[in-house]
Amino acid sequence: MKKTIFALVAMVMMTMSANAQSENNSKPMTFGRLSCFLELRVNQVEPVKTAMAQFEQSMGAYYQVQNASKGGETWEKILAGHKKAMKKVLSKKQYEKYVNALELTVKNTAESMMHDATASK
């Protein structure tokens, strides 16, 4: 189960990374949607951007380490640290919305991966 969840989180992070590196960079638009969805206040925008960038960087480093060896932080610790950082910045209502969206993203990614795996057989 842990490997499945890690694979899903890694898939989400790789997708975010690929989108960030593409010519048609949609990252500002994606963050804008997140900002509107969470109804961020002006003083929350930069801390949330920073927390998101740190999470993406940590997950990318974790993925690289996992491919090389078994060392480094676990993805559970990285995710817990990210949630803790977001909880400090967001209000209770915003945080609940964010966690629900994050969980939904992981669920949708899992379903999509299962569908793609089934379709390719």
CSV table of C-alpha atoms in Angstrom, one decimal:
chain,number,residue,atom,x,y,z
A,1,MET,CA,0.0,0.0,0.0
A,2,LYS,CA,2.8,2.4,0.9
A,3,LYS,CA,4.5,1.8,-2.5
A,4,THR,CA,1.2,2.5,-4.3
A,5,ILE,CA,0.7,5.8,-2.4
A,6,PHE,CA,4.3,6.8,-3.0
A,7,ALA,CA,3.9,6.0,-6.7
A,8,LEU,CA,0.8,8.2,-6.8
A,9,VAL,CA,2.5,11.1,-5.0
A,10,ALA,CA,5.6,10.7,-7.3
A,11,MET,CA,3.3,10.7,-10.3
A,12,VAL,CA,1.6,13.9,-9.2
A,13,MET,CA,5.0,15.5,-8.5
A,14,MET,CA,6.5,14.4,-11.9
A,15,THR,CA,3.4,15.7,-13.7
A,16,MET,CA,3.8,19.1,-11.9
A,17,SER,CA,7.5,19.1,-12.7
A,18,ALA,CA,6.9,18.3,-16.4
A,19,ASN,CA,4.3,21.0,-16.6
A,20,ALA,CA,6.7,23.5,-15.0
A,21,GLN,CA,9.4,22.6,-17.6
A,22,SER,CA,7.2,22.6,-20.6
A,23,GLU,CA,7.1,25.5,-23.1
A,24,ASN,CA,3.5,26.3,-22.3
A,25,ASN,CA,4.1,26.9,-18.6
A,26,SER,CA,0.8,26.6,-16.8
A,27,LYS,CA,2.2,26.8,-13.3
A,28,PRO,CA,1.1,30.4,-12.7
A,29,MET,CA,-2.4,29.6,-14.0
A,30,THR,CA,-2.4,26.4,-11.8
A,31,PHE,CA,-1.3,28.4,-8.7
A,32,GLY,CA,-3.9,31.1,-9.6
A,33,ARG,CA,-6.6,28.4,-9.5
A,34,LEU,CA,-5.3,27.1,-6.2
A,35,SER,CA,-5.2,30.6,-4.8
A,36,CYS,CA,-8.8,31.3,-5.9
A,37,PHE,CA,-10.0,27.9,-4.6
A,38,LEU,CA,-8.4,28.5,-1.2
A,39,GLU,CA,-9.4,32.2,-1.2
A,40,LEU,CA,-5.8,33.1,-0.2
A,41,ARG,CA,-5.3,36.5,1.3
A,42,VAL,CA,-2.5,38.7,0.0
A,43,ASN,CA,-0.2,37.9,2.9
A,44,GLN,CA,-0.7,34.1,2.3
A,45,VAL,CA,0.4,34.0,-1.4
A,46,GLU,CA,4.1,34.0,-1.0
A,47,PRO,CA,4.3,31.5,2.0
A,48,VAL,CA,2.0,29.1,0.1
A,49,LYS,CA,4.1,29.4,-3.1
A,50,THR,CA,7.2,28.7,-1.0
A,51,ALA,CA,5.6,25.7,0.8
A,52,MET,CA,4.5,24.3,-2.6
A,53,ALA,CA,8.0,24.8,-4.1
A,54,GLN,CA,9.7,23.1,-1.1
A,55,PHE,CA,7.2,20.2,-1.3
A,56,GLU,CA,7.9,19.7,-5.0
A,57,GLN,CA,11.6,19.9,-4.5
A,58,SER,CA,11.6,17.5,-1.6
A,59,MET,CA,9.5,15.0,-3.5
A,60,GLY,CA,11.7,15.3,-6.5
A,61,ALA,CA,14.8,14.6,-4.3
A,62,TYR,CA,13.0,11.7,-2.6
A,63,TYR,CA,12.2,10.2,-6.0
A,64,GLN,CA,15.8,10.4,-7.1
A,65,VAL,CA,17.1,9.0,-3.9
A,66,GLN,CA,14.6,6.1,-4.1
A,67,ASN,CA,15.9,5.2,-7.5
A,68,ALA,CA,19.5,5.2,-6.3
A,69,SER,CA,19.1,3.7,-2.8
A,70,LYS,CA,16.9,3.4,0.3
A,71,GLY,CA,18.3,6.4,2.1
A,72,GLY,CA,16.8,9.8,2.9
A,73,GLU,CA,13.5,10.9,4.2
A,74,THR,CA,10.3,8.9,3.8
A,75,TRP,CA,7.6,10.4,1.6
A,76,GLU,CA,5.3,10.2,4.7
A,77,LYS,CA,7.6,12.6,6.5
A,78,ILE,CA,7.8,14.9,3.5
A,79,LEU,CA,4.0,15.0,3.1
A,80,ALA,CA,3.6,15.5,6.9
A,81,GLY,CA,6.1,18.3,6.8
A,82,HIS,CA,4.3,19.9,3.9
A,83,LYS,CA,0.9,19.7,5.6
A,84,LYS,CA,2.4,21.2,8.7
A,85,ALA,CA,3.8,24.1,6.7
A,86,MET,CA,0.5,24.7,5.0
A,87,LYS,CA,-1.4,24.4,8.2
A,88,LYS,CA,0.7,27.3,9.7
A,89,VAL,CA,-0.2,29.6,6.7
A,90,LEU,CA,-3.8,28.7,6.0
A,91,SER,CA,-6.9,29.1,8.1
A,92,LYS,CA,-8.7,26.0,9.4
A,93,LYS,CA,-11.2,26.2,6.5
A,94,GLN,CA,-8.6,26.8,3.9
A,95,TYR,CA,-6.4,23.9,5.2
A,96,GLU,CA,-9.4,21.5,5.2
A,97,LYS,CA,-10.1,22.5,1.6
A,98,TYR,CA,-6.4,22.0,0.6
A,99,VAL,CA,-6.1,18.6,2.2
A,100,ASN,CA,-9.4,17.5,0.5
A,101,ALA,CA,-8.1,18.7,-2.8
A,102,LEU,CA,-4.7,17.0,-2.3
A,103,GLU,CA,-6.4,13.7,-1.4
A,104,LEU,CA,-8.8,14.0,-4.4
A,105,THR,CA,-5.8,14.6,-6.7
A,106,VAL,CA,-4.1,11.5,-5.4
A,107,LYS,CA,-7.3,9.4,-5.7
A,108,ASN,CA,-7.9,10.7,-9.3
A,109,THR,CA,-4.3,10.0,-10.2
A,110,ALA,CA,-4.7,6.4,-8.9
A,111,GLU,CA,-7.9,5.8,-10.8
A,112,SER,CA,-6.3,7.3,-14.0
A,113,MET,CA,-3.2,5.0,-13.6
A,114,MET,CA,-5.4,2.0,-13.1
A,115,HIS,CA,-7.5,2.9,-16.1
A,116,ASP,CA,-4.4,3.4,-18.2
A,117,ALA,CA,-2.9,0.1,-17.0
A,118,THR,CA,-6.2,-1.8,-17.8
A,119,ALA,CA,-6.6,-0.2,-21.2
A,120,SER,CA,-3.0,-1.0,-22.2
A,121,LYS,CA,-3.6,-4.8,-21.6
